[in-house]
Amino acid sequence: DAMVIQNPRYQVTQFGKPVTLSCSQTLNHNVMYWYQQKSSQAPKLLFHYYDKDFNNEADTPDNFQSRRPNTSFCFLDIRSPGLGDAAMYLCATSRTANSGANVLTFGAGSRLTVL
Amino acid sequence: GQNIDQPTEMTATEGAIVQINCTYQTSGFNGLFWYQQHAGEAPTFLSYNVLDGLEEKGRFSSFLSRSKGYSYLLLKELQMKDSASYLCAVVDSNYQLIWGAGTKLIIKP
C-alpha cells in the first residue's frame, strides 16, 4: 500500500542533544510537509518542500531544519532541542500545493520527549 | 488574524447522532476539510467542502455555509471507534491550510 512512513515513532532525547526524524513516502507526491502538534492543539506547519523548493514558515525557529535529498525522503533536524520542543511531529504529503482540494496524507507521527 | 473555532470536547452515546461545529474567519476561502485523529495517531481525511450544502459519505456528513463562515460534521449511528479528535481546517486565499485545535469526541456505551 502507498503510504507515508515516519521513523522513529518515539524519540527520547536530552536537552540540547540533536535529533533527526525521518519521513518516507511511496505516493510519489510532489509536496512534503512537517507539522508540529502539541497536545490538544492545532497542527503547526514548520515548513514544506514543493519538489526541491524549500518553504519555511516565518515563525519556525532556526533550531528546526529540514532536508529533502530525493522525492521519497524528507528529514527534520532539531539542532538543540529544548523542553518546549517536546511534541508530536507529523509528516504529510500532497500531490500539489496551490489547490483548494489538496488532501494531505499523514504519517503516523514521531513523538519527541525532551529530558 | 485568521481563526478557526471548534468546541474543545463533546460527549455522545453509542448509537446516537452528534454534530460538531466549526466557525471560521479567514482571509479568503478555498475549501474546508474535516480530518479524524485517533489519540497518538495521524490525522486521516474525512471530507472536503467548497460549495454550500451537505456532503454525505456513509455515516458521516459535512455541511458548509460560506456566507456564515460555518461548517459542521454530522456523525450518525455512533460507534465506540468514533472516539477521536475531529479537526476542521480551512484553505485560505493563499492556499494555506488553517487548522482548528480539534474537538475531542468521547463516546459512551
PDB file of C-alpha atoms in Angstrom:
ATOM      1  CA  ASP A   1       0.000   0.000   0.000  1.00  0.00           C
ATOM      2  CA  ALA A   2       1.180   3.502  -0.814  1.00  0.00           C
ATOM      3  CA  MET A   3       1.881   5.328   2.389  1.00  0.00           C
ATOM      4  CA  VAL A   4       3.852   7.784   4.463  1.00  0.00           C
ATOM      5  CA  ILE A   5       6.232   6.252   6.994  1.00  0.00           C
ATOM      6  CA  GLN A   6       7.878   8.077   9.860  1.00  0.00           C
ATOM      7  CA  ASN A   7      10.782   6.923  11.987  1.00  0.00           C
ATOM      8  CA  PRO A   8      11.217   6.666  14.831  1.00  0.00           C
ATOM      9  CA  ARG A   9       7.705   6.571  16.260  1.00  0.00           C
ATOM     10  CA  TYR A  10       9.066   7.560  19.657  1.00  0.00           C
ATOM     11  CA  GLN A  11      12.243   9.525  20.317  1.00  0.00           C
ATOM     12  CA  VAL A  12      13.634  10.468  23.705  1.00  0.00           C
ATOM     13  CA  THR A  13      16.493  12.930  23.788  1.00  0.00           C
ATOM     14  CA  GLN A  14      18.292  15.103  26.290  1.00  0.00           C
ATOM     15  CA  PHE A  15      18.076  18.853  26.405  1.00  0.00           C
ATOM     16  CA  GLY A  16      20.349  20.217  23.672  1.00  0.00           C
ATOM     17  CA  LYS A  17      21.133  16.860  22.045  1.00  0.00           C
ATOM     18  CA  PRO A  18      20.428  16.934  18.281  1.00  0.00           C
ATOM     19  CA  VAL A  19      17.654  14.807  16.873  1.00  0.00           C
ATOM     20  CA  THR A  20      16.779  13.735  13.339  1.00  0.00           C
ATOM     21  CA  LEU A  21      13.348  12.494  12.381  1.00  0.00           C
ATOM     22  CA  SER A  22      12.739  10.846   9.024  1.00  0.00           C
ATOM     23  CA  CYS A  23       9.807  10.555   6.663  1.00  0.00           C
ATOM     24  CA  SER A  24       9.464   8.468   3.529  1.00  0.00           C
ATOM     25  CA  GLN A  25       6.621   8.223   1.037  1.00  0.00           C
ATOM     26  CA  THR A  26       5.654   5.817  -1.711  1.00  0.00           C
ATOM     27  CA  LEU A  27       2.895   8.048  -3.105  1.00  0.00           C
ATOM     28  CA  ASN A  28       5.232   9.958  -5.435  1.00  0.00           C
ATOM     29  CA  HIS A  29       3.716  13.192  -4.186  1.00  0.00           C
ATOM     30  CA  ASN A  30       5.413  16.466  -5.029  1.00  0.00           C
ATOM     31  CA  VAL A  31       4.906  18.167  -1.692  1.00  0.00           C
ATOM     32  CA  MET A  32       6.143  17.092   1.734  1.00  0.00           C
ATOM     33  CA  TYR A  33       5.270  18.909   4.958  1.00  0.00           C
ATOM     34  CA  TRP A  34       6.476  18.889   8.541  1.00  0.00           C
ATOM     35  CA  TYR A  35       3.995  19.783  11.258  1.00  0.00           C
ATOM     36  CA  GLN A  36       4.464  20.130  14.997  1.00  0.00           C
ATOM     37  CA  GLN A  37       1.458  19.195  17.122  1.00  0.00           C
ATOM     38  CA  LYS A  38       1.256  19.632  20.877  1.00  0.00           C
ATOM     39  CA  SER A  39      -1.448  18.053  22.976  1.00  0.00           C
ATOM     40  CA  SER A  40      -4.949  19.401  22.238  1.00  0.00           C
ATOM     41  CA  GLN A  41      -3.549  22.000  19.838  1.00  0.00           C
ATOM     42  CA  ALA A  42      -3.805  22.553  16.123  1.00  0.00           C
ATOM     43  CA  PRO A  43      -1.017  21.177  13.947  1.00  0.00           C
ATOM     44  CA  LYS A  44       1.536  23.927  13.310  1.00  0.00           C
ATOM     45  CA  LEU A  45       3.236  23.956   9.925  1.00  0.00           C
ATOM     46  CA  LEU A  46       7.008  24.233  10.252  1.00  0.00           C
ATOM     47  CA  PHE A  47       7.977  24.060   6.562  1.00  0.00           C
ATOM     48  CA  HIS A  48       7.252  22.274   3.334  1.00  0.00           C
ATOM     49  CA  TYR A  49       9.006  21.244   0.151  1.00  0.00           C
ATOM     50  CA  TYR A  50       7.456  21.539  -3.276  1.00  0.00           C
ATOM     51  CA  ASP A  51       9.780  19.201  -5.152  1.00  0.00           C
ATOM     52  CA  LYS A  52      13.183  20.652  -4.187  1.00  0.00           C
ATOM     53  CA  ASP A  53      11.877  24.113  -3.352  1.00  0.00           C
ATOM     54  CA  PHE A  54      12.041  24.710   0.389  1.00  0.00           C
ATOM     55  CA  ASN A  55       9.390  26.910   2.019  1.00  0.00           C
ATOM     56  CA  ASN A  56       9.969  27.948   5.604  1.00  0.00           C
ATOM     57  CA  GLU A  57       7.182  29.362   7.744  1.00  0.00           C
ATOM     58  CA  ALA A  58       8.040  32.813   9.092  1.00  0.00           C
ATOM     59  CA  ASP A  59       7.725  31.796  12.740  1.00  0.00           C
ATOM     60  CA  THR A  60       9.632  28.499  12.534  1.00  0.00           C
ATOM     61  CA  PRO A  61      12.645  28.743  14.864  1.00  0.00           C
ATOM     62  CA  ASP A  62      16.141  28.417  13.363  1.00  0.00           C
ATOM     63  CA  ASN A  63      16.572  25.409  15.623  1.00  0.00           C
ATOM     64  CA  PHE A  64      14.482  23.440  13.117  1.00  0.00           C
ATOM     65  CA  GLN A  65      15.991  22.470   9.787  1.00  0.00           C
ATOM     66  CA  SER A  66      14.886  20.174   7.005  1.00  0.00           C
ATOM     67  CA  ARG A  67      16.393  18.211   4.135  1.00  0.00           C
ATOM     68  CA  ARG A  68      14.807  16.514   1.170  1.00  0.00           C
ATOM     69  CA  PRO A  69      17.520  14.532  -0.632  1.00  0.00           C
ATOM     70  CA  ASN A  70      15.073  12.979  -3.089  1.00  0.00           C
ATOM     71  CA  THR A  71      11.366  12.745  -3.867  1.00  0.00           C
ATOM     72  CA  SER A  72      10.753   9.941  -1.397  1.00  0.00           C
ATOM     73  CA  PHE A  73      12.544  11.147   1.723  1.00  0.00           C
ATOM     74  CA  CYS A  74      12.404  14.170   3.979  1.00  0.00           C
ATOM     75  CA  PHE A  75      14.185  14.786   7.288  1.00  0.00           C
ATOM     76  CA  LEU A  76      13.531  17.073  10.206  1.00  0.00           C
ATOM     77  CA  ASP A  77      16.612  18.090  12.188  1.00  0.00           C
ATOM     78  CA  ILE A  78      16.249  19.701  15.595  1.00  0.00           C
ATOM     79  CA  ARG A  79      19.678  21.068  16.361  1.00  0.00           C
ATOM     80  CA  SER A  80      19.340  21.806  20.066  1.00  0.00           C
ATOM     81  CA  PRO A  81      16.039  20.534  21.434  1.00  0.00           C
ATOM     82  CA  GLY A  82      14.527  22.429  24.318  1.00  0.00           C
ATOM     83  CA  LEU A  83      11.794  21.327  26.680  1.00  0.00           C
ATOM     84  CA  GLY A  84       9.310  23.327  24.616  1.00  0.00           C
ATOM     85  CA  ASP A  85      10.065  21.212  21.559  1.00  0.00           C
ATOM     86  CA  ALA A  86       8.503  18.118  23.073  1.00  0.00           C
ATOM     87  CA  ALA A  87       5.623  17.342  20.732  1.00  0.00           C
ATOM     88  CA  MET A  88       4.300  15.039  18.049  1.00  0.00           C
ATOM     89  CA  TYR A  89       5.963  15.722  14.701  1.00  0.00           C
ATOM     90  CA  LEU A  90       3.797  14.865  11.736  1.00  0.00           C
ATOM     91  CA  CYS A  91       4.996  14.419   8.191  1.00  0.00           C
ATOM     92  CA  ALA A  92       2.418  14.815   5.431  1.00  0.00           C
ATOM     93  CA  THR A  93       2.399  14.701   1.650  1.00  0.00           C
ATOM     94  CA  SER A  94       0.184  16.019  -1.111  1.00  0.00           C
ATOM     95  CA  ARG A  95       0.176  15.844  -4.864  1.00  0.00           C
ATOM     96  CA  THR A  96       0.254  19.602  -5.275  1.00  0.00           C
ATOM     97  CA  ALA A  97       0.248  22.713  -3.081  1.00  0.00           C
ATOM     98  CA  ASN A  98      -1.704  25.554  -4.652  1.00  0.00           C
ATOM     99  CA  SER A  99      -5.074  23.917  -4.794  1.00  0.00           C
ATOM    100  CA  GLY A 100      -8.156  24.071  -2.641  1.00  0.00           C
ATOM    101  CA  ALA A 101      -8.893  20.362  -2.765  1.00  0.00           C
ATOM    102  CA  ASN A 102      -5.420  19.448  -1.615  1.00  0.00           C
ATOM    103  CA  VAL A 103      -5.812  16.359   0.573  1.00  0.00           C
ATOM    104  CA  LEU A 104      -2.907  15.672   2.910  1.00  0.00           C
ATOM    105  CA  THR A 105      -1.772  12.141   3.657  1.00  0.00           C
ATOM    106  CA  PHE A 106      -0.119  11.952   7.049  1.00  0.00           C
ATOM    107  CA  GLY A 107       2.405   9.608   8.536  1.00  0.00           C
ATOM    108  CA  ALA A 108       1.771   8.117  11.970  1.00  0.00           C
ATOM    109  CA  GLY A 109       3.963  10.745  13.615  1.00  0.00           C
ATOM    110  CA  SER A 110       7.109  10.825  15.729  1.00  0.00           C
ATOM    111  CA  ARG A 111       6.588  11.662  19.376  1.00  0.00           C
ATOM    112  CA  LEU A 112       9.558  13.545  20.797  1.00  0.00           C
ATOM    113  CA  THR A 113      10.289  13.651  24.527  1.00  0.00           C
ATOM    114  CA  VAL A 114      12.990  16.015  25.805  1.00  0.00           C
ATOM    115  CA  LEU A 115      14.513  15.268  29.214  1.00  0.00           C
TER     116      LEU A 115
ATOM    117  CA  GLY B   1      -6.000  37.400  12.117  1.00  0.00           C
ATOM    118  CA  GLN B   2      -7.228  34.046  10.946  1.00  0.00           C
ATOM    119  CA  ASN B   3      -9.249  31.940  13.325  1.00  0.00           C
ATOM    120  CA  ILE B   4     -10.948  28.558  13.466  1.00  0.00           C
ATOM    121  CA  ASP B   5     -13.246  27.796  16.395  1.00  0.00           C
ATOM    122  CA  GLN B   6     -14.414  24.351  17.447  1.00  0.00           C
ATOM    123  CA  PRO B   7     -15.673  23.038  20.775  1.00  0.00           C
ATOM    124  CA  THR B   8     -12.852  21.514  22.804  1.00  0.00           C
ATOM    125  CA  GLU B   9     -14.692  18.379  23.824  1.00  0.00           C
ATOM    126  CA  MET B  10     -18.034  16.655  23.272  1.00  0.00           C
ATOM    127  CA  THR B  11     -19.593  13.526  24.713  1.00  0.00           C
ATOM    128  CA  ALA B  12     -22.174  11.325  22.996  1.00  0.00           C
ATOM    129  CA  THR B  13     -23.733   7.911  23.390  1.00  0.00           C
ATOM    130  CA  GLU B  14     -23.099   4.878  21.217  1.00  0.00           C
ATOM    131  CA  GLY B  15     -25.756   4.625  18.503  1.00  0.00           C
ATOM    132  CA  ALA B  16     -26.702   8.301  18.728  1.00  0.00           C
ATOM    133  CA  ILE B  17     -26.050  11.264  16.417  1.00  0.00           C
ATOM    134  CA  VAL B  18     -23.590  14.079  17.126  1.00  0.00           C
ATOM    135  CA  GLN B  19     -22.908  17.358  15.341  1.00  0.00           C
ATOM    136  CA  ILE B  20     -19.507  19.018  15.641  1.00  0.00           C
ATOM    137  CA  ASN B  21     -19.493  22.681  14.683  1.00  0.00           C
ATOM    138  CA  CYS B  22     -16.711  24.766  13.190  1.00  0.00           C
ATOM    139  CA  THR B  23     -16.742  28.512  12.594  1.00  0.00           C
ATOM    140  CA  TYR B  24     -14.002  30.301  10.745  1.00  0.00           C
ATOM    141  CA  GLN B  25     -12.669  33.739   9.946  1.00  0.00           C
ATOM    142  CA  THR B  26     -10.015  33.599   7.270  1.00  0.00           C
ATOM    143  CA  SER B  27      -8.559  35.771   4.550  1.00  0.00           C
ATOM    144  CA  GLY B  28     -10.389  34.218   1.652  1.00  0.00           C
ATOM    145  CA  PHE B  29     -11.761  30.732   1.299  1.00  0.00           C
ATOM    146  CA  ASN B  30     -10.799  27.862  -0.973  1.00  0.00           C
ATOM    147  CA  GLY B  31     -12.399  24.980   0.825  1.00  0.00           C
ATOM    148  CA  LEU B  32     -12.835  23.335   4.208  1.00  0.00           C
ATOM    149  CA  PHE B  33     -11.567  19.967   5.388  1.00  0.00           C
ATOM    150  CA  TRP B  34     -12.510  17.644   8.209  1.00  0.00           C
ATOM    151  CA  TYR B  35      -9.903  15.205   9.466  1.00  0.00           C
ATOM    152  CA  GLN B  36     -10.219  12.480  12.098  1.00  0.00           C
ATOM    153  CA  GLN B  37      -7.352  11.881  14.512  1.00  0.00           C
ATOM    154  CA  HIS B  38      -7.302   8.989  16.963  1.00  0.00           C
ATOM    155  CA  ALA B  39      -5.176   9.517  20.055  1.00  0.00           C
ATOM    156  CA  GLY B  40      -1.485   9.232  19.240  1.00  0.00           C
ATOM    157  CA  GLU B  41      -2.144   8.668  15.540  1.00  0.00           C
ATOM    158  CA  ALA B  42      -2.024  10.689  12.344  1.00  0.00           C
ATOM    159  CA  PRO B  43      -4.966  12.710  11.059  1.00  0.00           C
ATOM    160  CA  THR B  44      -6.926  10.996   8.292  1.00  0.00           C
ATOM    161  CA  PHE B  45      -9.058  12.741   5.689  1.00  0.00           C
ATOM    162  CA  LEU B  46     -12.831  12.651   6.165  1.00  0.00           C
ATOM    163  CA  SER B  47     -14.354  15.291   3.896  1.00  0.00           C
ATOM    164  CA  TYR B  48     -13.849  18.379   1.780  1.00  0.00           C
ATOM    165  CA  ASN B  49     -16.455  21.081   1.126  1.00  0.00           C
ATOM    166  CA  VAL B  50     -16.034  24.061  -1.167  1.00  0.00           C
ATOM    167  CA  LEU B  51     -19.658  24.759  -2.127  1.00  0.00           C
ATOM    168  CA  ASP B  52     -22.551  25.411   0.221  1.00  0.00           C
ATOM    169  CA  GLY B  53     -24.594  22.440   1.234  1.00  0.00           C
ATOM    170  CA  LEU B  54     -24.400  18.968   2.648  1.00  0.00           C
ATOM    171  CA  GLU B  55     -21.995  16.252   1.523  1.00  0.00           C
ATOM    172  CA  GLU B  56     -22.915  12.777   2.696  1.00  0.00           C
ATOM    173  CA  LYS B  57     -20.474   9.908   2.945  1.00  0.00           C
ATOM    174  CA  GLY B  58     -21.863   6.895   4.745  1.00  0.00           C
ATOM    175  CA  ARG B  59     -22.380   7.615   8.447  1.00  0.00           C
ATOM    176  CA  PHE B  60     -20.544  10.938   8.142  1.00  0.00           C
ATOM    177  CA  SER B  61     -21.883  14.127   6.564  1.00  0.00           C
ATOM    178  CA  SER B  62     -20.331  17.578   6.322  1.00  0.00           C
ATOM    179  CA  PHE B  63     -22.157  20.847   5.815  1.00  0.00           C
ATOM    180  CA  LEU B  64     -20.864  24.224   4.702  1.00  0.00           C
ATOM    181  CA  SER B  65     -22.289  27.751   4.701  1.00  0.00           C
ATOM    182  CA  ARG B  66     -19.743  30.156   3.259  1.00  0.00           C
ATOM    183  CA  SER B  67     -21.854  33.237   3.980  1.00  0.00           C
ATOM    184  CA  LYS B  68     -21.937  32.323   7.671  1.00  0.00           C
ATOM    185  CA  GLY B  69     -18.364  31.071   7.878  1.00  0.00           C
ATOM    186  CA  TYR B  70     -19.727  27.854   9.332  1.00  0.00           C
ATOM    187  CA  SER B  71     -19.424  24.126   8.882  1.00  0.00           C
ATOM    188  CA  TYR B  72     -20.483  21.079  10.796  1.00  0.00           C
ATOM    189  CA  LEU B  73     -19.609  17.413  10.779  1.00  0.00           C
ATOM    190  CA  LEU B  74     -22.514  15.086  11.478  1.00  0.00           C
ATOM    191  CA  LEU B  75     -21.821  11.584  12.719  1.00  0.00           C
ATOM    192  CA  LYS B  76     -24.703   9.100  12.764  1.00  0.00           C
ATOM    193  CA  GLU B  77     -25.060   5.694  14.419  1.00  0.00           C
ATOM    194  CA  LEU B  78     -22.071   6.396  16.613  1.00  0.00           C
ATOM    195  CA  GLN B  79     -19.669   3.557  17.288  1.00  0.00           C
ATOM    196  CA  MET B  80     -17.036   3.305  20.003  1.00  0.00           C
ATOM    197  CA  LYS B  81     -14.334   3.519  17.332  1.00  0.00           C
ATOM    198  CA  ASP B  82     -15.557   7.046  16.507  1.00  0.00           C
ATOM    199  CA  SER B  83     -13.939   8.243  19.735  1.00  0.00           C
ATOM    200  CA  ALA B  84     -11.285  10.584  18.354  1.00  0.00           C
ATOM    201  CA  SER B  85     -10.463  14.230  17.744  1.00  0.00           C
ATOM    202  CA  TYR B  86     -12.052  15.895  14.745  1.00  0.00           C
ATOM    203  CA  LEU B  87     -10.060  18.676  13.141  1.00  0.00           C
ATOM    204  CA  CYS B  88     -11.552  21.413  10.984  1.00  0.00           C
ATOM    205  CA  ALA B  89      -9.171  23.123   8.544  1.00  0.00           C
ATOM    206  CA  VAL B  90      -9.794  25.934   6.055  1.00  0.00           C
ATOM    207  CA  VAL B  91      -7.844  26.725   2.886  1.00  0.00           C
ATOM    208  CA  ASP B  92      -7.344  30.488   2.681  1.00  0.00           C
ATOM    209  CA  SER B  93      -6.838  32.725  -0.344  1.00  0.00           C
ATOM    210  CA  ASN B  94      -3.117  31.853  -0.462  1.00  0.00           C
ATOM    211  CA  TYR B  95      -3.915  28.126  -0.345  1.00  0.00           C
ATOM    212  CA  GLN B  96      -2.553  27.961   3.186  1.00  0.00           C
ATOM    213  CA  LEU B  97      -4.267  25.426   5.429  1.00  0.00           C
ATOM    214  CA  ILE B  98      -5.522  26.997   8.666  1.00  0.00           C
ATOM    215  CA  TRP B  99      -6.205  24.380  11.339  1.00  0.00           C
ATOM    216  CA  GLY B 100      -8.551  24.357  14.278  1.00  0.00           C
ATOM    217  CA  ALA B 101      -7.406  22.815  17.562  1.00  0.00           C
ATOM    218  CA  GLY B 102      -9.818  19.925  17.126  1.00  0.00           C
ATOM    219  CA  THR B 103     -12.834  18.612  19.009  1.00  0.00           C
ATOM    220  CA  LYS B 104     -12.277  15.581  21.204  1.00  0.00           C
ATOM    221  CA  LEU B 105     -15.306  13.301  20.877  1.00  0.00           C
ATOM    222  CA  ILE B 106     -15.930  10.838  23.696  1.00  0.00           C
ATOM    223  CA  ILE B 107     -18.379   8.010  23.007  1.00  0.00           C
ATOM    224  CA  LYS B 108     -20.011   6.318  25.978  1.00  0.00           C
ATOM    225  CA  PRO B 109     -21.719   2.901  25.849  1.00  0.00           C
TER     226      PRO B 109
END
